[in-house]
Amino acid sequence: MVNRKVALWLIVALVVTLGLAGCGQKTAEPATAKVLKVGAETTFPPFEFQDAKSKEYVGFDMDLIRAIGKQMGYKVEIVSMGFDGLIPALQAGNIDVIASAMTITPERAKKVNFSKPYYKSGLSIVVKKSNTAINNFKDLEGKKIAAQIGTTGAKEAKKISGAVVREFNSTADAFIELKAGGVDAVVNDLPVNQDYLKKGGDKDAKLVGEVLNAEEYGFATSLKNKELMGKIDKALQDLQKNGEYEKIYIKWFGKRTVK
Ligand code: GLN
């Protein structure tokens, strides 16, 4: 009788153990890993662009958001789209976060939740090398300017008196138009202009004038998702403290110019 009772308990214990082991296995499957859907306009080097060989999305923002995702325990998935489609995609719930060199502006902050700033930037002008008439923002009055649609560069260009502003889907298209002589200047983020010139654009184009508007980039989530932004900010802070942010910065910009 005693033996039968012991045997029964052993069987119960065995069944429970196997059951728990099964559960454990299930939660470890990658299919159940949390996914962070990241929206980006991926023709904006060195922040986000497609690697010619691997076809992967690479750049400063891409490395940083992947590191943030890892820190949070999420699998990062990059969704490429037009810059002017990013905020609507966030509002529609098609993406969880924007990582696209997006400048924190009061106007955008009404529609999205911004992270703490992660990069200091500013606007600058690119003209043809042969152009001696345009040397600053004031000289752009009455001129033809190309900019990327929906950007702070386009907004700034529209403030210039008498200027005709042509908006392009990508910065690359704006540079092509400058080269073709369709516009007199491109107004765009300084690090992206510098990258364009460094990668061969300086054969027939140059940077002129002052750097306008201290701009700061932030990641953005939906206004409804305060909790997610809390986790992103915490992870960003962790990476700034543990030196990971610094490593990514040096990888893409060589040395630290601004803190
Ligand atoms: N920083 C600029 C803006 O927020 C441009 C960003 C971009 O083109 N990816 O408008």
mmCIF file of C-alpha atoms and ligand atoms in Angstrom:
data_model
loop_
_atom_site.group_PDB
_atom_site.id
_atom_site.type_symbol
_atom_site.label_atom_id
_atom_site.label_comp_id
_atom_site.label_asym_id
_atom_site.label_seq_id
_atom_site.Cartn_x
_atom_site.Cartn_y
_atom_site.Cartn_z
ATOM 1 C CA MET A 1 0.000 0.000 0.000
ATOM 2 C CA VAL A 2 2.758 2.414 1.016
ATOM 3 C CA ASN A 3 4.746 1.511 -2.102
ATOM 4 C CA ARG A 4 1.749 2.135 -4.344
ATOM 5 C CA LYS A 5 1.309 5.601 -2.795
ATOM 6 C CA VAL A 6 4.983 6.436 -3.332
ATOM 7 C CA ALA A 7 4.795 5.221 -6.932
ATOM 8 C CA LEU A 8 1.720 7.378 -7.537
ATOM 9 C CA TRP A 9 3.456 10.471 -6.189
ATOM 10 C CA LEU A 10 6.472 9.741 -8.339
ATOM 11 C CA ILE A 11 4.277 9.571 -11.430
ATOM 12 C CA VAL A 12 2.582 12.885 -10.508
ATOM 13 C CA ALA A 13 5.967 14.540 -9.974
ATOM 14 C CA LEU A 14 7.214 13.207 -13.311
ATOM 15 C CA VAL A 15 4.185 14.480 -15.214
ATOM 16 C CA VAL A 16 4.500 17.961 -13.629
ATOM 17 C CA THR A 17 8.239 18.135 -14.378
ATOM 18 C CA LEU A 18 7.760 17.122 -18.019
ATOM 19 C CA GLY A 19 4.921 19.603 -18.378
ATOM 20 C CA LEU A 20 7.041 22.475 -17.061
ATOM 21 C CA ALA A 21 9.970 21.482 -19.246
ATOM 22 C CA GLY A 22 7.639 21.641 -22.246
ATOM 23 C CA CYS A 23 6.528 25.148 -21.313
ATOM 24 C CA GLY A 24 10.129 26.257 -20.921
ATOM 25 C CA GLN A 25 10.960 25.032 -24.390
ATOM 26 C CA LYS A 26 8.051 26.894 -25.903
ATOM 27 C CA THR A 27 9.029 30.310 -24.474
ATOM 28 C CA ALA A 28 12.590 29.865 -25.701
ATOM 29 C CA GLU A 29 11.513 29.564 -29.345
ATOM 30 C CA PRO A 30 12.664 32.580 -31.408
ATOM 31 C CA ALA A 31 9.195 32.953 -32.919
ATOM 32 C CA THR A 32 7.986 34.361 -29.625
ATOM 33 C CA ALA A 33 10.837 36.960 -29.342
ATOM 34 C CA LYS A 34 9.497 40.519 -29.144
ATOM 35 C CA VAL A 35 9.973 42.454 -32.369
ATOM 36 C CA LEU A 36 10.673 46.188 -32.576
ATOM 37 C CA LYS A 37 9.551 47.469 -35.980
ATOM 38 C CA VAL A 38 11.775 50.417 -36.887
ATOM 39 C CA GLY A 39 10.847 52.820 -39.689
ATOM 40 C CA ALA A 40 13.568 54.680 -41.611
ATOM 41 C CA GLU A 41 14.125 56.524 -44.889
ATOM 42 C CA THR A 42 17.143 54.532 -45.933
ATOM 43 C CA THR A 43 18.994 56.810 -48.374
ATOM 44 C CA PHE A 44 20.495 59.132 -45.777
ATOM 45 C CA PRO A 45 24.143 58.162 -45.249
ATOM 46 C CA PRO A 46 25.898 57.970 -42.842
ATOM 47 C CA PHE A 47 22.753 57.578 -40.683
ATOM 48 C CA GLU A 48 20.768 54.998 -42.674
ATOM 49 C CA PHE A 49 21.538 53.492 -46.051
ATOM 50 C CA GLN A 50 21.629 50.149 -47.808
ATOM 51 C CA ASP A 51 24.991 48.424 -47.954
ATOM 52 C CA ALA A 52 25.771 47.798 -51.646
ATOM 53 C CA LYS A 53 27.062 44.266 -51.044
ATOM 54 C CA SER A 54 25.068 42.811 -48.153
ATOM 55 C CA LYS A 55 21.885 44.806 -48.973
ATOM 56 C CA GLU A 56 21.510 45.309 -45.236
ATOM 57 C CA TYR A 57 20.455 48.638 -43.766
ATOM 58 C CA VAL A 58 23.524 50.131 -42.112
ATOM 59 C CA GLY A 59 24.608 53.448 -40.580
ATOM 60 C CA PHE A 60 24.855 55.265 -37.271
ATOM 61 C CA ASP A 61 21.114 55.174 -36.504
ATOM 62 C CA MET A 62 20.834 51.535 -37.589
ATOM 63 C CA ASP A 63 23.674 50.423 -35.297
ATOM 64 C CA LEU A 64 22.336 52.499 -32.423
ATOM 65 C CA ILE A 65 18.722 51.313 -32.663
ATOM 66 C CA ARG A 66 19.877 47.679 -33.015
ATOM 67 C CA ALA A 67 21.997 48.083 -29.883
ATOM 68 C CA ILE A 68 19.026 49.677 -28.100
ATOM 69 C CA GLY A 69 16.745 46.826 -29.204
ATOM 70 C CA LYS A 70 19.256 44.255 -27.970
ATOM 71 C CA GLN A 71 19.521 46.032 -24.633
ATOM 72 C CA MET A 72 15.713 45.923 -24.342
ATOM 73 C CA GLY A 73 15.512 42.265 -25.374
ATOM 74 C CA TYR A 74 13.818 42.957 -28.725
ATOM 75 C CA LYS A 75 14.567 41.703 -32.195
ATOM 76 C CA VAL A 76 14.924 44.749 -34.502
ATOM 77 C CA GLU A 77 13.271 44.777 -37.922
ATOM 78 C CA ILE A 78 13.942 47.735 -40.262
ATOM 79 C CA VAL A 79 11.066 48.937 -42.448
ATOM 80 C CA SER A 80 12.184 51.277 -45.253
ATOM 81 C CA MET A 81 9.843 54.076 -46.391
ATOM 82 C CA GLY A 82 9.682 57.715 -47.530
ATOM 83 C CA PHE A 83 10.580 60.317 -44.901
ATOM 84 C CA ASP A 84 7.162 61.980 -45.118
ATOM 85 C CA GLY A 85 5.495 58.581 -44.545
ATOM 86 C CA LEU A 86 7.228 57.860 -41.224
ATOM 87 C CA ILE A 87 4.958 59.765 -38.813
ATOM 88 C CA PRO A 88 1.742 58.532 -40.501
ATOM 89 C CA ALA A 89 3.107 54.930 -40.329
ATOM 90 C CA LEU A 90 3.773 55.373 -36.609
ATOM 91 C CA GLN A 91 0.296 56.780 -36.028
ATOM 92 C CA ALA A 92 -1.263 53.892 -37.964
ATOM 93 C CA GLY A 93 0.652 51.368 -35.859
ATOM 94 C CA ASN A 94 2.582 49.940 -38.833
ATOM 95 C CA ILE A 95 5.905 50.656 -37.093
ATOM 96 C CA ASP A 96 6.828 50.956 -33.400
ATOM 97 C CA VAL A 97 9.615 53.515 -33.633
ATOM 98 C CA ILE A 98 11.225 55.967 -36.088
ATOM 99 C CA ALA A 99 15.030 55.963 -36.350
ATOM 100 C CA SER A 100 15.678 58.255 -39.297
ATOM 101 C CA ALA A 101 17.876 61.230 -38.342
ATOM 102 C CA MET A 102 14.627 62.930 -37.392
ATOM 103 C CA THR A 103 15.070 66.377 -35.894
ATOM 104 C CA ILE A 104 13.153 67.010 -32.685
ATOM 105 C CA THR A 105 10.808 69.926 -33.462
ATOM 106 C CA PRO A 106 7.895 71.352 -31.429
ATOM 107 C CA GLU A 107 5.600 70.778 -34.420
ATOM 108 C CA ARG A 108 6.452 67.058 -34.658
ATOM 109 C CA ALA A 109 6.347 66.700 -30.870
ATOM 110 C CA LYS A 110 2.584 67.320 -31.067
ATOM 111 C CA LYS A 111 2.250 64.127 -33.105
ATOM 112 C CA VAL A 112 4.943 61.825 -31.686
ATOM 113 C CA ASN A 113 6.829 61.041 -28.523
ATOM 114 C CA PHE A 114 10.528 61.916 -28.873
ATOM 115 C CA SER A 115 13.387 60.207 -27.067
ATOM 116 C CA LYS A 116 16.183 62.150 -25.412
ATOM 117 C CA PRO A 117 18.377 63.692 -28.173
ATOM 118 C CA TYR A 118 20.980 61.247 -29.499
ATOM 119 C CA TYR A 119 22.837 63.370 -32.100
ATOM 120 C CA LYS A 120 23.562 67.099 -32.619
ATOM 121 C CA SER A 121 23.168 68.287 -36.207
ATOM 122 C CA GLY A 122 22.356 71.383 -38.299
ATOM 123 C CA LEU A 123 21.427 72.523 -41.800
ATOM 124 C CA SER A 124 23.908 73.559 -44.463
ATOM 125 C CA ILE A 125 24.082 74.523 -48.139
ATOM 126 C CA VAL A 126 25.662 72.658 -51.058
ATOM 127 C CA VAL A 127 26.196 74.453 -54.394
ATOM 128 C CA LYS A 128 28.099 73.712 -57.592
ATOM 129 C CA LYS A 129 31.849 74.201 -57.274
ATOM 130 C CA SER A 130 31.735 76.881 -59.968
ATOM 131 C CA ASN A 131 29.093 78.915 -58.105
ATOM 132 C CA THR A 132 30.558 82.063 -56.541
ATOM 133 C CA ALA A 133 27.261 83.923 -56.045
ATOM 134 C CA ILE A 134 25.945 81.847 -53.125
ATOM 135 C CA ASN A 135 28.000 82.065 -49.956
ATOM 136 C CA ASN A 136 25.367 81.982 -47.195
ATOM 137 C CA PHE A 137 21.643 81.569 -46.504
ATOM 138 C CA LYS A 138 20.951 85.236 -47.370
ATOM 139 C CA ASP A 139 22.348 84.661 -50.873
ATOM 140 C CA LEU A 140 19.662 82.005 -51.452
ATOM 141 C CA GLU A 141 16.967 84.686 -51.816
ATOM 142 C CA GLY A 142 15.243 84.367 -55.170
ATOM 143 C CA LYS A 143 17.187 81.198 -55.991
ATOM 144 C CA LYS A 144 16.073 77.652 -56.883
ATOM 145 C CA ILE A 145 16.602 75.270 -53.968
ATOM 146 C CA ALA A 146 16.270 71.480 -53.759
ATOM 147 C CA ALA A 147 15.462 69.684 -50.498
ATOM 148 C CA GLN A 148 14.055 66.386 -49.303
ATOM 149 C CA ILE A 149 10.293 66.318 -48.856
ATOM 150 C CA GLY A 150 8.967 66.747 -45.319
ATOM 151 C CA THR A 151 12.337 67.687 -43.819
ATOM 152 C CA THR A 152 13.529 70.609 -41.741
ATOM 153 C CA GLY A 153 15.745 71.526 -44.731
ATOM 154 C CA ALA A 154 12.680 71.928 -46.963
ATOM 155 C CA LYS A 155 10.912 73.947 -44.272
ATOM 156 C CA GLU A 156 13.881 76.285 -43.853
ATOM 157 C CA ALA A 157 14.251 76.735 -47.619
ATOM 158 C CA LYS A 158 10.589 77.772 -47.861
ATOM 159 C CA LYS A 159 11.233 80.630 -45.419
ATOM 160 C CA ILE A 160 13.762 82.220 -47.797
ATOM 161 C CA SER A 161 12.206 85.155 -49.588
ATOM 162 C CA GLY A 162 11.547 84.686 -53.289
ATOM 163 C CA ALA A 163 13.146 81.222 -53.351
ATOM 164 C CA VAL A 164 11.620 78.458 -55.469
ATOM 165 C CA VAL A 165 11.773 75.225 -53.481
ATOM 166 C CA ARG A 166 11.669 71.853 -55.192
ATOM 167 C CA GLU A 167 11.100 68.881 -52.921
ATOM 168 C CA PHE A 168 12.496 65.453 -53.770
ATOM 169 C CA ASN A 169 11.780 62.013 -52.309
ATOM 170 C CA SER A 170 15.406 61.559 -51.349
ATOM 171 C CA THR A 171 18.468 63.703 -50.734
ATOM 172 C CA ALA A 172 20.223 61.723 -53.468
ATOM 173 C CA ASP A 173 17.625 62.974 -55.988
ATOM 174 C CA ALA A 174 18.167 66.553 -54.774
ATOM 175 C CA PHE A 175 21.925 66.207 -55.415
ATOM 176 C CA ILE A 176 21.266 64.780 -58.899
ATOM 177 C CA GLU A 177 19.152 67.856 -59.686
ATOM 178 C CA LEU A 178 21.944 70.151 -58.492
ATOM 179 C CA LYS A 179 24.412 68.327 -60.715
ATOM 180 C CA ALA A 180 22.042 68.586 -63.685
ATOM 181 C CA GLY A 181 21.770 72.349 -63.143
ATOM 182 C CA GLY A 182 18.035 72.284 -62.351
ATOM 183 C CA VAL A 183 18.572 74.046 -59.010
ATOM 184 C CA ASP A 184 21.145 76.445 -57.567
ATOM 185 C CA ALA A 185 21.531 74.810 -54.157
ATOM 186 C CA VAL A 186 20.612 71.924 -51.866
ATOM 187 C CA VAL A 187 19.650 72.616 -48.233
ATOM 188 C CA ASN A 188 20.114 69.544 -46.074
ATOM 189 C CA ASP A 189 21.611 68.143 -42.866
ATOM 190 C CA LEU A 190 25.346 68.924 -42.549
ATOM 191 C CA PRO A 191 26.690 65.380 -41.857
ATOM 192 C CA VAL A 192 24.806 64.010 -44.880
ATOM 193 C CA ASN A 193 26.114 66.829 -47.115
ATOM 194 C CA GLN A 194 29.640 66.115 -45.867
ATOM 195 C CA ASP A 195 29.210 62.401 -46.578
ATOM 196 C CA TYR A 196 28.012 63.157 -50.131
ATOM 197 C CA LEU A 197 31.028 65.392 -50.828
ATOM 198 C CA LYS A 198 33.449 62.908 -49.281
ATOM 199 C CA LYS A 199 32.144 60.059 -51.430
ATOM 200 C CA GLY A 200 32.889 61.818 -54.731
ATOM 201 C CA GLY A 201 30.342 64.660 -54.787
ATOM 202 C CA ASP A 202 33.188 67.135 -54.226
ATOM 203 C CA LYS A 203 34.232 66.720 -57.868
ATOM 204 C CA ASP A 204 31.664 69.325 -58.814
ATOM 205 C CA ALA A 205 29.991 70.490 -55.597
ATOM 206 C CA LYS A 206 30.992 72.271 -52.381
ATOM 207 C CA LEU A 207 29.701 73.280 -48.992
ATOM 208 C CA VAL A 208 29.171 77.009 -48.394
ATOM 209 C CA GLY A 209 28.048 79.296 -45.607
ATOM 210 C CA GLU A 210 27.140 78.920 -41.995
ATOM 211 C CA VAL A 211 25.562 75.893 -40.330
ATOM 212 C CA LEU A 212 22.021 76.814 -39.470
ATOM 213 C CA ASN A 213 19.768 75.842 -36.577
ATOM 214 C CA ALA A 214 21.299 73.662 -33.953
ATOM 215 C CA GLU A 215 19.178 70.563 -34.560
ATOM 216 C CA GLU A 216 18.996 67.445 -32.451
ATOM 217 C CA TYR A 217 17.902 64.031 -33.632
ATOM 218 C CA GLY A 218 15.557 61.869 -31.588
ATOM 219 C CA PHE A 219 13.886 58.489 -31.938
ATOM 220 C CA ALA A 220 10.094 58.712 -32.052
ATOM 221 C CA THR A 221 7.247 56.491 -30.855
ATOM 222 C CA SER A 222 3.490 56.902 -30.957
ATOM 223 C CA LEU A 223 1.974 59.317 -28.425
ATOM 224 C CA LYS A 224 -0.007 56.348 -27.113
ATOM 225 C CA ASN A 225 3.159 54.381 -26.352
ATOM 226 C CA LYS A 226 4.851 56.192 -23.454
ATOM 227 C CA GLU A 227 6.015 52.900 -21.929
ATOM 228 C CA LEU A 228 8.053 51.925 -25.007
ATOM 229 C CA MET A 229 9.756 55.338 -25.083
ATOM 230 C CA GLY A 230 10.667 54.918 -21.419
ATOM 231 C CA LYS A 231 12.460 51.668 -22.294
ATOM 232 C CA ILE A 232 14.220 53.239 -25.312
ATOM 233 C CA ASP A 233 15.454 56.212 -23.262
ATOM 234 C CA LYS A 234 16.691 53.889 -20.527
ATOM 235 C CA ALA A 235 18.557 51.696 -23.038
ATOM 236 C CA LEU A 236 20.061 54.780 -24.755
ATOM 237 C CA GLN A 237 21.283 56.034 -21.393
ATOM 238 C CA ASP A 238 22.775 52.603 -20.577
ATOM 239 C CA LEU A 239 24.672 52.568 -23.902
ATOM 240 C CA GLN A 240 25.947 56.108 -23.295
ATOM 241 C CA LYS A 241 27.213 55.025 -19.895
ATOM 242 C CA ASN A 242 28.809 51.725 -20.888
ATOM 243 C CA GLY A 243 30.760 53.140 -23.861
ATOM 244 C CA GLU A 244 28.740 51.339 -26.567
ATOM 245 C CA TYR A 245 27.306 54.642 -27.909
ATOM 246 C CA GLU A 246 30.822 56.073 -28.112
ATOM 247 C CA LYS A 247 32.032 53.040 -30.100
ATOM 248 C CA ILE A 248 29.198 53.414 -32.630
ATOM 249 C CA TYR A 249 29.850 57.179 -32.891
ATOM 250 C CA ILE A 250 33.561 56.668 -33.588
ATOM 251 C CA LYS A 251 32.765 53.944 -36.154
ATOM 252 C CA TRP A 252 30.692 56.358 -38.272
ATOM 253 C CA PHE A 253 32.184 59.792 -37.562
ATOM 254 C CA GLY A 254 35.793 58.990 -36.770
ATOM 255 C CA LYS A 255 36.096 61.223 -33.768
ATOM 256 C CA ARG A 256 33.786 62.889 -31.321
ATOM 257 C CA THR A 257 33.267 66.497 -32.416
ATOM 258 C CA VAL A 258 30.278 67.440 -30.267
ATOM 259 C CA LYS A 259 29.144 66.050 -26.948
HETATM 260 N N1 GLN B 1 16.917 65.957 -39.933
HETATM 261 C C1 GLN B 1 16.045 66.281 -41.008
HETATM 262 C C2 GLN B 1 14.612 66.300 -40.544
HETATM 263 O O1 GLN B 1 14.318 65.791 -39.523
HETATM 264 C C3 GLN B 1 16.211 65.346 -42.205
HETATM 265 C C4 GLN B 1 15.974 63.915 -41.876
HETATM 266 C C5 GLN B 1 16.008 62.960 -43.058
HETATM 267 O O2 GLN B 1 15.931 63.359 -44.206
HETATM 268 N N2 GLN B 1 16.107 61.695 -42.792
HETATM 269 O O3 GLN B 1 13.774 66.807 -41.205
#
